[in-house]
């Protein structure tokens, strides 16, 4: 997710010397079929990038900045609001089987158009005190903030200290339970499903949203015991198939790319 990391870098700059107050993404959509940099296909289908953009451009986000040369991790929360923002970050450390090793809640206050450092340490032994194998550990970073007076916004980001190519992934054994009105309950009955991704059938166009927050959601980590419910919001103006069969929807994760 190179573009997400780059956007996070620029957003953090609002509170640094460069005082960076914006970024522009190229490009949004395609005007014909083909391989391109777009985040939305010619048909209207959202790529993983478009979902990732909706997450990293949330009003308040906490993001892990990793410097591999000296093994330094800095987790910084940043806000694009004109007023002070308060919230809480929950940082959880898991292995790939889904075992929780450590969890901490960190309250924060972010000045207007600024950032706040939540955590900074160097050396994997300090970042992960219970570290056994760096290939068998990852971090979930979630935030909940109140903006615009009374609106709650959330964010969810991930940190893996090694390449996912060497991560000790466990078969997630993802199960889908079909609900009403194109809702899907996703469960990981095995290990953690890194970059879980749902796709809709050909001829149908729409967006997957979190059934709780109603925000676009796709391409996430599915943890055993923490089911996620997605709802597919169909765009009838772009869809030739307006009543798709829920069983024609497909679920995948990184496990499918590396082991199937």
Backbone as CSV, one residue per row, in Angstrom:
resi,resn,N_x,N_y,N_z,CA_x,CA_y,CA_z,C_x,C_y,C_z
1,UNK,0.842,-1.196,0.000,0.000,0.000,0.000,0.883,1.254,0.000
2,UNK,1.683,1.350,-1.047,2.648,2.440,-1.139,1.980,3.808,-1.118
3,UNK,0.871,3.960,-1.834,0.214,5.266,-1.893,-0.351,5.663,-0.536
4,UNK,-0.858,4.697,0.208,-1.377,4.991,1.544,-0.251,5.497,2.440
5,UNK,0.903,4.833,2.378,2.047,5.265,3.187,2.498,6.671,2.804
6,UNK,2.481,6.962,1.503,2.899,8.287,1.048,1.927,9.364,1.518
7,UNK,0.632,9.078,1.450,-0.366,10.045,1.907,-0.217,10.280,3.407
8,UNK,0.006,9.198,4.161,0.209,9.340,5.604,1.431,10.207,5.895
9,UNK,2.490,10.024,5.110,3.705,10.828,5.280,3.403,12.311,5.085
10,UNK,2.640,12.625,4.038,2.293,14.024,3.785,1.374,14.579,4.874
11,UNK,0.404,13.780,5.315,-0.525,14.265,6.339,0.197,14.526,7.658
12,UNK,1.151,13.680,7.989,1.944,13.917,9.199,2.688,15.243,9.106
13,UNK,3.051,15.630,7.876,3.805,16.862,7.666,3.077,18.120,8.068
14,UNK,1.761,18.039,8.316,1.030,19.219,8.776,1.543,19.694,10.130
15,UNK,2.121,18.779,10.905,2.640,19.150,12.215,4.149,19.216,12.260
16,UNK,4.802,19.142,11.098,6.259,19.217,11.029,6.690,20.520,10.369
17,UNK,7.982,20.658,10.167,8.507,21.912,9.643,7.994,22.276,8.272
18,UNK,7.704,21.262,7.438,7.243,21.572,6.081,5.810,22.085,6.050
19,UNK,5.053,21.854,7.137,3.675,22.356,7.244,2.845,21.980,6.018
20,UNK,2.929,20.713,5.634,2.192,20.232,4.464,0.707,20.130,4.802
21,UNK,-0.130,20.801,4.031,-1.560,20.845,4.335,-2.424,20.203,3.256
22,UNK,-1.841,19.353,2.417,-2.687,18.716,1.418,-1.921,17.794,0.499
23,UNK,-2.675,16.965,-0.218,-2.099,16.076,-1.224,-3.167,15.786,-2.267
24,UNK,-2.728,15.461,-3.457,-3.630,15.146,-4.559,-3.284,13.756,-5.075
25,UNK,-4.303,12.932,-5.272,-4.096,11.567,-5.750,-4.358,11.507,-7.254
26,UNK,-3.445,10.882,-7.972,-3.631,10.633,-9.400,-3.622,9.126,-9.601
27,UNK,-4.712,8.466,-10.097,-5.867,9.126,-10.653,-7.112,8.442,-10.125
28,UNK,-8.265,9.092,-10.258,-9.495,8.549,-9.692,-10.069,7.418,-10.537
29,UNK,-10.437,7.712,-11.798,-11.136,6.701,-12.595,-10.547,6.588,-13.998
30,UNK,-11.024,5.574,-14.719,-10.580,5.324,-16.094,-11.649,5.756,-17.089
31,UNK,-11.217,6.177,-18.267,-12.174,6.521,-19.318,-12.252,5.417,-20.367
32,UNK,-11.440,4.366,-20.203,-11.537,3.175,-21.048,-10.929,1.998,-20.285
33,UNK,-11.180,0.795,-20.803,-10.649,-0.409,-20.169,-9.136,-0.454,-20.327
34,UNK,-8.452,-0.890,-19.287,-7.009,-1.039,-19.388,-6.348,-1.010,-18.027
35,UNK,-5.068,-1.366,-18.014,-4.279,-1.322,-16.787,-3.832,0.116,-16.559
36,UNK,-4.100,0.656,-15.375,-3.768,2.058,-15.131,-3.549,2.305,-13.648
37,UNK,-3.293,3.570,-13.310,-3.094,3.972,-11.926,-4.407,4.298,-11.227
38,UNK,-5.518,4.167,-11.899,-6.789,4.615,-11.331,-7.163,3.799,-10.097
39,UNK,-7.991,4.404,-9.242,-8.506,3.691,-8.075,-9.916,3.154,-8.319
40,UNK,-10.554,3.602,-9.410,-11.869,3.094,-9.801,-11.797,2.655,-11.260
41,UNK,-12.243,1.444,-11.533,-12.170,0.921,-12.892,-13.187,1.595,-13.815
42,UNK,-13.011,1.378,-15.093,-13.913,1.942,-16.103,-15.363,1.552,-15.828
43,UNK,-15.579,0.340,-15.326,-16.936,-0.149,-15.058,-17.569,0.510,-13.836
44,UNK,-16.748,1.168,-13.011,-17.235,1.737,-11.760,-16.832,0.923,-10.543
45,UNK,-16.209,-0.225,-10.771,-15.766,-1.077,-9.664,-14.621,-0.419,-8.907
46,UNK,-14.734,-0.434,-7.564,-13.674,0.108,-6.721,-12.533,-0.895,-6.607
47,UNK,-11.311,-0.426,-6.835,-10.134,-1.235,-6.563,-9.802,-1.149,-5.067
48,UNK,-8.841,-1.969,-4.637,-8.408,-1.915,-3.239,-7.963,-0.500,-2.880
49,UNK,-7.301,0.166,-3.819,-6.779,1.506,-3.559,-7.874,2.483,-3.153
50,UNK,-9.034,2.434,-3.801,-10.088,3.390,-3.482,-10.587,3.205,-2.052
51,UNK,-10.715,1.956,-1.628,-11.100,1.708,-0.234,-10.013,2.206,0.720
52,UNK,-8.756,1.973,0.350,-7.652,2.421,1.196,-7.617,3.940,1.302
53,UNK,-7.947,4.630,0.207,-7.958,6.095,0.229,-9.025,6.627,1.176
54,UNK,-10.197,5.987,1.183,-11.248,6.454,2.096,-10.818,6.291,3.544
55,UNK,-9.940,5.310,3.809,-9.463,5.112,5.170,-8.383,6.099,5.566
56,UNK,-7.376,6.277,4.706,-6.246,7.131,5.070,-6.619,8.610,5.030
57,UNK,-7.696,8.961,4.321,-8.164,10.343,4.307,-9.270,10.599,5.331
58,UNK,-9.460,9.658,6.250,-10.389,9.904,7.350,-9.914,11.134,8.121
59,UNK,-10.824,11.904,8.737,-10.411,13.141,9.421,-9.288,12.951,10.436
60,UNK,-9.296,11.819,11.142,-8.258,11.541,12.142,-7.762,10.113,11.932
61,UNK,-6.453,9.962,11.813,-5.853,8.647,11.555,-4.591,8.510,12.401
62,UNK,-4.348,7.306,12.906,-3.055,6.978,13.515,-2.348,6.010,12.582
63,UNK,-1.094,6.314,12.259,-0.380,5.516,11.254,1.010,5.135,11.761
64,UNK,1.466,3.896,11.448,2.807,3.470,11.862,3.862,3.858,10.822
65,UNK,4.866,4.596,11.250,5.972,4.981,10.374,7.199,4.163,10.772
66,UNK,7.679,3.346,9.846,8.731,2.373,10.132,10.008,2.733,9.394
67,UNK,11.117,2.806,10.130,12.437,3.027,9.536,13.238,1.746,9.713
68,UNK,13.335,0.911,8.676,13.969,-0.405,8.839,15.463,-0.339,9.118
69,UNK,16.137,0.734,8.662,17.589,0.811,8.845,17.989,0.748,10.320
70,UNK,17.208,1.386,11.191,17.525,1.339,12.621,16.377,0.761,13.445
71,UNK,15.446,0.095,12.756,14.306,-0.557,13.410,13.573,0.403,14.350
72,UNK,13.205,1.559,13.819,12.471,2.545,14.608,11.022,2.609,14.144
73,UNK,10.113,2.488,15.095,8.685,2.597,14.812,8.130,3.820,15.526
74,UNK,7.471,4.669,14.762,6.768,5.814,15.337,5.302,5.730,14.912
75,UNK,4.409,5.763,15.879,2.975,5.780,15.589,2.479,7.192,15.871
76,UNK,1.977,7.836,14.836,1.567,9.232,14.934,0.109,9.371,14.528
77,UNK,-0.648,10.103,15.328,-2.033,10.430,14.985,-2.065,11.839,14.413
78,UNK,-2.797,12.016,13.306,-2.879,13.344,12.700,-4.326,13.679,12.372
79,UNK,-4.601,14.976,12.357,-5.967,15.459,12.162,-5.972,16.594,11.151
80,UNK,-7.038,16.654,10.333,-7.182,17.759,9.383,-8.245,18.760,9.843
81,UNK,-8.646,18.661,11.126,-9.679,19.555,11.649,-9.086,20.883,12.105
82,UNK,-9.920,21.938,12.023,-9.494,23.276,12.417,-9.587,23.482,13.920
83,UNK,-10.120,22.496,14.617,-10.219,22.594,16.067,-9.451,21.441,16.711
84,UNK,-9.164,21.577,18.000,-8.485,20.518,18.738,-9.341,19.254,18.732
85,UNK,-8.686,18.113,18.586,-9.391,16.835,18.528,-8.874,15.926,19.634
86,UNK,-9.803,15.252,20.296,-9.442,14.278,21.316,-9.961,12.907,20.925
87,UNK,-9.235,11.896,21.336,-9.651,10.540,21.011,-8.812,9.519,21.754
88,UNK,-9.015,8.260,21.392,-8.289,7.160,22.016,-7.807,6.200,20.942
89,UNK,-6.543,5.824,21.040,-5.976,4.816,20.144,-5.846,3.504,20.905
90,UNK,-6.206,2.417,20.245,-6.031,1.080,20.806,-5.016,0.342,19.950
91,UNK,-3.903,-0.028,20.558,-2.813,-0.695,19.849,-2.736,-2.134,20.346
92,UNK,-2.924,-3.082,19.429,-2.959,-4.504,19.788,-1.903,-5.261,18.994
93,UNK,-1.257,-6.215,19.649,-0.229,-7.038,19.014,-0.707,-8.490,18.995
94,UNK,-0.714,-9.085,17.798,-1.172,-10.459,17.602,-0.086,-11.273,16.908
95,UNK,-0.228,-12.604,16.987,0.509,-13.457,16.062,-0.454,-13.853,14.948
96,UNK,0.037,-14.604,13.963,-0.786,-14.894,12.786,-1.844,-15.963,13.038
97,UNK,-1.786,-16.609,14.199,-2.864,-17.533,14.554,-4.030,-16.790,15.201
98,UNK,-3.797,-15.508,15.547,-4.849,-14.699,16.154,-4.726,-14.538,17.650
99,UNK,-3.635,-15.034,18.241,-3.423,-14.887,19.680,-3.031,-13.447,20.004
100,UNK,-3.720,-12.849,20.965,-3.421,-11.485,21.399,-2.322,-11.521,22.452
101,UNK,-1.220,-10.790,22.197,-0.100,-10.760,23.131,-0.069,-9.493,23.981
102,UNK,-0.534,-8.414,23.412,-0.415,-7.147,24.144,-1.447,-6.169,23.603
103,UNK,-2.021,-5.383,24.499,-2.965,-4.344,24.075,-2.849,-3.160,25.025
104,UNK,-2.830,-1.967,24.460,-2.749,-0.756,25.264,-3.657,0.300,24.653
105,UNK,-4.295,1.082,25.511,-5.108,2.203,25.055,-4.370,3.500,25.361
106,UNK,-4.333,4.370,24.370,-3.568,5.607,24.491,-4.464,6.792,24.146
107,UNK,-4.890,7.586,25.146,-5.657,8.800,24.826,-4.755,9.845,24.185
108,UNK,-5.318,10.674,23.326,-4.512,11.690,22.660,-5.320,12.965,22.473
109,UNK,-4.581,14.052,22.356,-5.135,15.355,21.995,-4.292,15.896,20.851
110,UNK,-4.947,16.229,19.747,-4.238,16.731,18.573,-4.611,18.193,18.361
111,UNK,-3.636,19.086,18.315,-3.941,20.494,18.031,-4.532,20.652,16.632
112,UNK,-5.130,21.790,16.331,-5.709,22.003,14.995,-4.677,21.795,13.879
113,UNK,-5.065,21.053,12.844,-4.201,20.799,11.685,-2.799,20.384,12.117
114,UNK,-2.732,19.344,12.929,-1.449,18.983,13.509,-1.396,17.476,13.739
115,UNK,-0.391,17.042,14.485,-0.281,15.625,14.807,0.153,15.439,16.248
116,UNK,0.085,14.199,16.696,0.503,13.849,18.050,1.164,12.479,18.008
117,UNK,2.389,12.379,18.517,3.112,11.108,18.527,2.579,10.249,19.674
118,UNK,2.107,9.049,19.335,1.529,8.150,20.330,2.546,7.159,20.878
119,UNK,3.519,6.803,20.041,4.496,5.788,20.446,5.735,5.938,19.581
120,UNK,6.904,5.742,20.193,8.145,5.734,19.425,9.178,4.901,20.166
121,UNK,9.790,3.971,19.454,10.818,3.117,20.048,11.681,2.545,18.940
122,UNK,12.892,2.148,19.304,13.823,1.538,18.358,14.212,0.153,18.858
123,UNK,14.319,-0.769,17.907,14.676,-2.145,18.248,13.438,-2.999,18.426
124,UNK,13.390,-4.124,17.722,12.209,-4.982,17.807,11.980,-5.511,19.212
125,UNK,13.059,-5.676,19.994,12.896,-6.187,21.353,12.208,-5.180,22.258
126,UNK,12.302,-3.887,21.927,11.602,-2.860,22.703,10.193,-2.610,22.164
127,UNK,10.057,-2.704,20.857,8.737,-2.489,20.258,7.805,-3.637,20.618
128,UNK,8.341,-4.858,20.554,7.568,-6.058,20.878,8.282,-6.807,22.003
129,UNK,8.029,-6.450,23.268,8.740,-7.093,24.384,8.550,-8.606,24.432
130,UNK,7.416,-9.098,23.948,7.139,-10.538,23.985,7.489,-11.214,22.664
131,UNK,8.351,-10.572,21.886,8.658,-11.065,20.546,9.307,-12.443,20.590
132,UNK,8.754,-13.351,19.785,9.365,-14.667,19.611,10.014,-14.758,18.232
133,UNK,9.238,-14.441,17.223,9.717,-14.499,15.846,9.112,-13.301,15.122
134,UNK,9.928,-12.395,14.579,9.373,-11.219,13.898,8.486,-11.569,12.708
135,UNK,8.606,-12.793,12.200,7.749,-13.215,11.089,6.384,-13.693,11.570
136,UNK,6.192,-13.736,12.889,4.940,-14.247,13.441,4.293,-13.230,14.370
137,UNK,4.331,-11.958,13.956,3.734,-10.928,14.791,3.302,-9.756,13.915
138,UNK,2.234,-9.096,14.322,1.763,-7.911,13.602,0.978,-7.036,14.574
139,UNK,0.715,-5.807,14.162,0.095,-4.822,15.051,-1.152,-4.225,14.403
140,UNK,-2.203,-4.117,15.199,-3.451,-3.476,14.787,-3.571,-2.147,15.525
141,UNK,-3.772,-1.068,14.774,-3.850,0.278,15.347,-5.214,0.865,15.010
142,UNK,-6.036,1.075,16.025,-7.384,1.594,15.817,-7.562,2.888,16.612
143,UNK,-8.304,3.823,16.042,-8.574,5.076,16.736,-10.064,5.371,16.729
144,UNK,-10.477,6.118,17.729,-11.849,6.635,17.801,-11.759,8.071,18.299
145,UNK,-12.262,9.003,17.501,-12.155,10.424,17.814,-13.509,11.094,17.626
146,UNK,-13.676,12.219,18.293,-14.881,13.034,18.134,-14.494,14.309,17.398
147,UNK,-15.156,14.563,16.269,-14.879,15.753,15.467,-16.177,16.504,15.205
148,UNK,-16.031,17.739,14.803,-17.185,18.571,14.428,-18.236,18.626,15.526
149,UNK,-17.789,18.590,16.758,-18.715,18.727,17.878,-19.209,17.422,18.450
150,UNK,-19.791,16.559,17.598,-20.386,15.336,18.139,-20.298,14.137,17.199
151,UNK,-19.490,14.221,16.153,-19.398,13.117,15.195,-18.204,12.233,15.530
152,UNK,-18.460,10.937,15.653,-17.401,9.983,15.959,-16.822,9.417,14.669
153,UNK,-15.503,9.472,14.548,-14.821,8.901,13.385,-13.803,7.883,13.875
154,UNK,-13.591,6.859,13.065,-12.663,5.791,13.427,-11.642,5.590,12.318
155,UNK,-10.554,4.929,12.660,-9.570,4.536,11.656,-8.963,3.209,12.070
156,UNK,-8.401,2.505,11.083,-7.824,1.187,11.320,-6.626,1.010,10.395
157,UNK,-5.448,0.810,10.987,-4.231,0.617,10.213,-3.456,-0.565,10.791
158,UNK,-2.464,-1.048,10.027,-1.748,-2.262,10.405,-0.241,-2.057,10.241
159,UNK,0.512,-2.790,11.072,1.969,-2.766,10.948,2.500,-4.188,11.040
160,UNK,3.348,-4.547,10.080,4.020,-5.846,10.061,5.518,-5.570,9.997
161,UNK,6.317,-6.069,10.949,7.741,-5.719,10.990,8.589,-6.379,9.916
162,UNK,8.049,-7.391,9.244,8.783,-8.055,8.173,7.940,-8.033,6.903
163,UNK,8.507,-8.486,5.820,7.735,-8.610,4.588,6.651,-9.664,4.763
164,UNK,5.480,-9.395,4.212,4.414,-10.393,4.266,4.787,-11.653,3.488
165,UNK,5.781,-11.540,2.615,6.237,-12.715,1.870,6.861,-13.754,2.795
166,UNK,7.386,-13.306,3.943,8.019,-14.228,4.889,7.186,-14.427,6.152
167,UNK,6.022,-13.781,6.219,5.169,-13.918,7.399,4.668,-15.358,7.528
168,UNK,4.551,-15.822,8.767,4.113,-17.193,9.035,2.588,-17.256,9.047
169,UNK,2.014,-17.009,7.874,0.560,-16.982,7.762,-0.046,-18.344,8.088
170,UNK,-1.256,-18.292,8.631,-2.024,-19.491,8.962,-3.302,-19.460,8.133
171,UNK,-3.700,-20.593,7.600,-4.930,-20.655,6.809,-6.079,-20.042,7.605
172,UNK,-6.675,-18.942,7.122,-7.726,-18.274,7.901,-9.059,-19.014,7.906
173,UNK,-9.257,-19.909,6.942,-10.515,-20.664,6.868,-11.716,-19.717,6.969
174,UNK,-11.772,-18.753,6.066,-12.824,-17.738,6.119,-14.187,-18.355,5.815
175,UNK,-15.145,-17.995,6.632,-16.524,-18.455,6.457,-17.426,-17.252,6.208
176,UNK,-18.353,-17.397,5.264,-19.327,-16.346,4.976,-20.700,-16.800,5.443
177,UNK,-21.367,-15.940,6.209,-22.767,-16.151,6.563,-23.578,-15.081,5.856
178,UNK,-24.551,-15.506,5.063,-25.313,-14.569,4.243,-26.489,-14.009,5.037
179,UNK,-26.574,-12.676,5.063,-27.684,-12.013,5.726,-28.655,-11.439,4.716
180,UNK,-29.552,-10.601,5.188,-30.531,-9.985,4.306,-29.946,-8.752,3.624
181,UNK,-30.510,-8.414,2.474,-30.161,-7.182,1.757,-28.665,-7.084,1.476
182,UNK,-28.100,-8.200,0.996,-26.694,-8.246,0.589,-25.752,-7.862,1.731
183,UNK,-26.003,-8.427,2.901,-25.065,-8.302,4.015,-24.327,-9.632,4.172
184,UNK,-23.066,-9.541,4.569,-22.204,-10.711,4.657,-21.454,-10.669,5.986
185,UNK,-21.611,-11.713,6.791,-20.868,-11.832,8.044,-19.637,-12.688,7.762
186,UNK,-18.461,-12.116,7.980,-17.205,-12.794,7.670,-16.539,-13.256,8.961
187,UNK,-16.145,-14.519,8.997,-15.504,-15.098,10.177,-14.218,-15.793,9.768
188,UNK,-13.168,-15.602,10.567,-11.916,-16.331,10.373,-11.898,-17.472,11.384
189,UNK,-12.042,-18.695,10.901,-12.083,-19.858,11.787,-10.713,-20.495,11.979
190,UNK,-9.709,-19.981,11.266,-8.352,-20.492,11.410,-7.448,-19.411,11.960
191,UNK,-6.574,-18.874,11.085,-5.681,-17.800,11.494,-6.191,-16.446,11.040
192,UNK,-5.324,-15.449,11.140,-5.658,-14.085,10.730,-5.651,-14.005,9.203
193,UNK,-6.691,-13.420,8.645,-6.783,-13.246,7.194,-6.287,-11.851,6.839
194,UNK,-5.026,-11.769,6.410,-4.456,-10.473,6.029,-5.045,-10.021,4.702
195,UNK,-5.430,-8.759,4.650,-5.993,-8.142,3.445,-7.173,-8.951,2.898
196,UNK,-8.166,-9.127,3.762,-9.415,-9.765,3.359,-10.136,-8.871,2.356
197,UNK,-10.600,-9.494,1.280,-11.158,-8.716,0.173,-12.407,-9.395,-0.372
198,UNK,-13.519,-8.650,-0.441,-14.733,-9.158,-1.074,-14.874,-8.542,-2.456
199,UNK,-15.405,-9.337,-3.382,-15.612,-8.845,-4.740,-17.020,-9.204,-5.187
200,UNK,-17.627,-8.292,-5.942,-18.986,-8.510,-6.417,-18.963,-9.146,-7.804
201,UNK,-20.057,-9.777,-8.210,-20.079,-10.464,-9.507,-20.095,-9.496,-10.681
202,UNK,-19.699,-10.005,-11.825,-19.700,-9.208,-13.049,-21.117,-8.745,-13.369
203,UNK,-21.218,-7.510,-13.832,-22.519,-6.947,-14.170,-23.160,-6.174,-13.045
204,UNK,-22.597,-6.303,-11.849,-23.099,-5.582,-10.680,-22.013,-4.638,-10.180
205,UNK,-22.379,-3.401,-9.892,-21.418,-2.404,-9.413,-21.949,-1.800,-8.118
206,UNK,-21.062,-1.607,-7.169,-21.458,-1.010,-5.901,-20.270,-0.905,-4.971
207,UNK,-20.556,-0.632,-3.712,-19.513,-0.402,-2.716,-19.824,-1.222,-1.470
208,UNK,-18.793,-1.847,-0.901,-18.933,-2.546,0.372,-18.719,-1.547,1.511
209,UNK,-19.621,-1.571,2.490,-19.501,-0.677,3.638,-19.572,-1.494,4.919
210,UNK,-18.959,-0.966,5.962,-19.051,-1.578,7.280,-20.479,-1.425,7.787
211,UNK,-21.063,-2.506,8.261,-22.465,-2.472,8.656,-22.699,-1.635,9.907
212,UNK,-21.630,-1.339,10.664,-21.762,-0.542,11.885,-21.505,0.933,11.600
213,UNK,-20.352,1.232,10.992,-19.990,2.631,10.751,-20.593,3.184,9.467
214,UNK,-21.021,2.282,8.569,-21.555,2.650,7.254,-20.511,3.352,6.389
215,UNK,-19.236,3.157,6.718,-18.151,3.707,5.923,-17.614,2.634,4.975
216,UNK,-17.126,3.021,3.789,-16.564,2.029,2.863,-15.483,1.194,3.536
217,UNK,-15.541,-0.117,3.310,-14.575,-1.014,3.947,-14.337,-2.226,3.062
218,UNK,-13.080,-2.476,2.773,-12.650,-3.664,2.043,-11.129,-3.698,2.111
219,UNK,-10.544,-4.882,2.058,-9.101,-4.975,2.172,-8.645,-4.724,3.596
220,UNK,-9.037,-5.588,4.528,-8.740,-5.404,5.953,-8.226,-6.716,6.537
221,UNK,-7.780,-6.663,7.791,-7.314,-7.854,8.492,-8.492,-8.429,9.286
222,UNK,-8.807,-9.689,9.032,-9.900,-10.372,9.719,-9.306,-11.271,10.797
223,UNK,-9.641,-10.980,12.055,-9.050,-11.667,13.204,-10.015,-12.732,13.726
224,UNK,-9.532,-13.926,14.036,-10.417,-14.952,14.599,-11.137,-14.446,15.852
225,UNK,-12.431,-14.705,15.908,-13.226,-14.271,17.049,-13.742,-12.854,16.939
226,UNK,-13.358,-12.141,15.868,-13.817,-10.765,15.661,-14.470,-10.673,14.279
227,UNK,-15.704,-11.158,14.197,-16.414,-11.174,12.922,-16.630,-9.755,12.404
228,UNK,-16.648,-9.620,11.098,-16.941,-8.336,10.460,-18.162,-8.515,9.563
229,UNK,-19.051,-7.536,9.585,-20.241,-7.578,8.744,-20.155,-6.477,7.701
230,UNK,-20.170,-6.883,6.434,-20.148,-5.943,5.325,-21.509,-5.922,4.645
231,UNK,-21.866,-4.764,4.162,-23.093,-4.612,3.381,-22.712,-4.082,2.007
232,UNK,-23.281,-4.677,0.984,-23.008,-4.222,-0.375,-24.088,-3.237,-0.793
233,UNK,-23.671,-2.007,-1.074,-24.592,-0.962,-1.518,-24.504,-0.892,-3.037
234,UNK,-25.531,-1.350,-3.706,-25.504,-1.450,-5.158,-25.754,-0.092,-5.807
235,UNK,-25.039,0.168,-6.888,-25.251,1.372,-7.691,-26.074,0.953,-8.911
236,UNK,-27.369,1.152,-8.801,-28.273,0.653,-9.839,-28.034,1.309,-11.193
237,UNK,-27.578,2.558,-11.192,-27.376,3.253,-12.468,-26.226,2.658,-13.272
238,UNK,-25.301,1.960,-12.597,-24.149,1.368,-13.278,-24.259,-0.144,-13.417
239,UNK,-25.271,-0.737,-12.801,-25.374,-2.196,-12.747,-26.343,-2.734,-13.790
240,UNK,-25.873,-3.717,-14.558,-26.754,-4.441,-15.469,-27.523,-5.521,-14.712
241,UNK,-26.869,-6.098,-13.710,-27.511,-7.096,-12.851,-27.863,-6.404,-11.541
242,UNK,-29.136,-6.130,-11.339,-29.562,-5.323,-10.198,-30.006,-6.162,-9.001
243,UNK,-30.147,-7.470,-9.192,-30.517,-8.370,-8.101,-29.561,-9.561,-8.079
244,UNK,-28.312,-9.318,-7.729,-27.318,-10.396,-7.779,-27.564,-11.454,-6.711
245,UNK,-27.130,-12.670,-7.014,-27.197,-13.762,-6.049,-26.051,-13.580,-5.051
246,UNK,-26.340,-13.516,-3.751,-25.266,-13.333,-2.759,-24.158,-14.374,-2.879
247,UNK,-24.483,-15.569,-3.359,-23.477,-16.631,-3.463,-22.535,-16.441,-4.642
248,UNK,-22.801,-15.428,-5.454,-21.881,-15.102,-6.543,-20.794,-14.124,-6.092
249,UNK,-20.901,-13.631,-4.862,-19.861,-12.757,-4.320,-18.687,-13.621,-3.855
250,UNK,-17.476,-13.087,-3.988,-16.260,-13.859,-3.720,-15.490,-13.234,-2.566
251,UNK,-14.922,-14.084,-1.711,-14.091,-13.621,-0.601,-12.689,-14.206,-0.752
252,UNK,-11.679,-13.357,-0.598,-10.285,-13.788,-0.695,-9.471,-13.090,0.391
253,UNK,-8.243,-13.538,0.558,-7.280,-12.854,1.422,-5.890,-13.129,0.871
254,UNK,-4.879,-12.606,1.532,-3.506,-12.830,1.075,-3.173,-14.314,1.020
255,UNK,-3.812,-15.101,1.867,-3.570,-16.546,1.874,-3.839,-17.147,0.496
256,UNK,-4.870,-16.665,-0.188,-5.192,-17.182,-1.517,-4.071,-16.915,-2.518
257,UNK,-3.388,-15.781,-2.362,-2.313,-15.424,-3.290,-1.039,-16.222,-3.050
258,UNK,-0.842,-16.669,-1.822,0.437,-17.287,-1.465,0.366,-18.797,-1.272
259,UNK,-0.848,-19.343,-1.062,-0.937,-20.763,-0.733,-1.951,-21.534,-1.574
260,UNK,-2.716,-20.854,-2.417,-3.745,-21.558,-3.194,-3.472,-21.377,-4.684
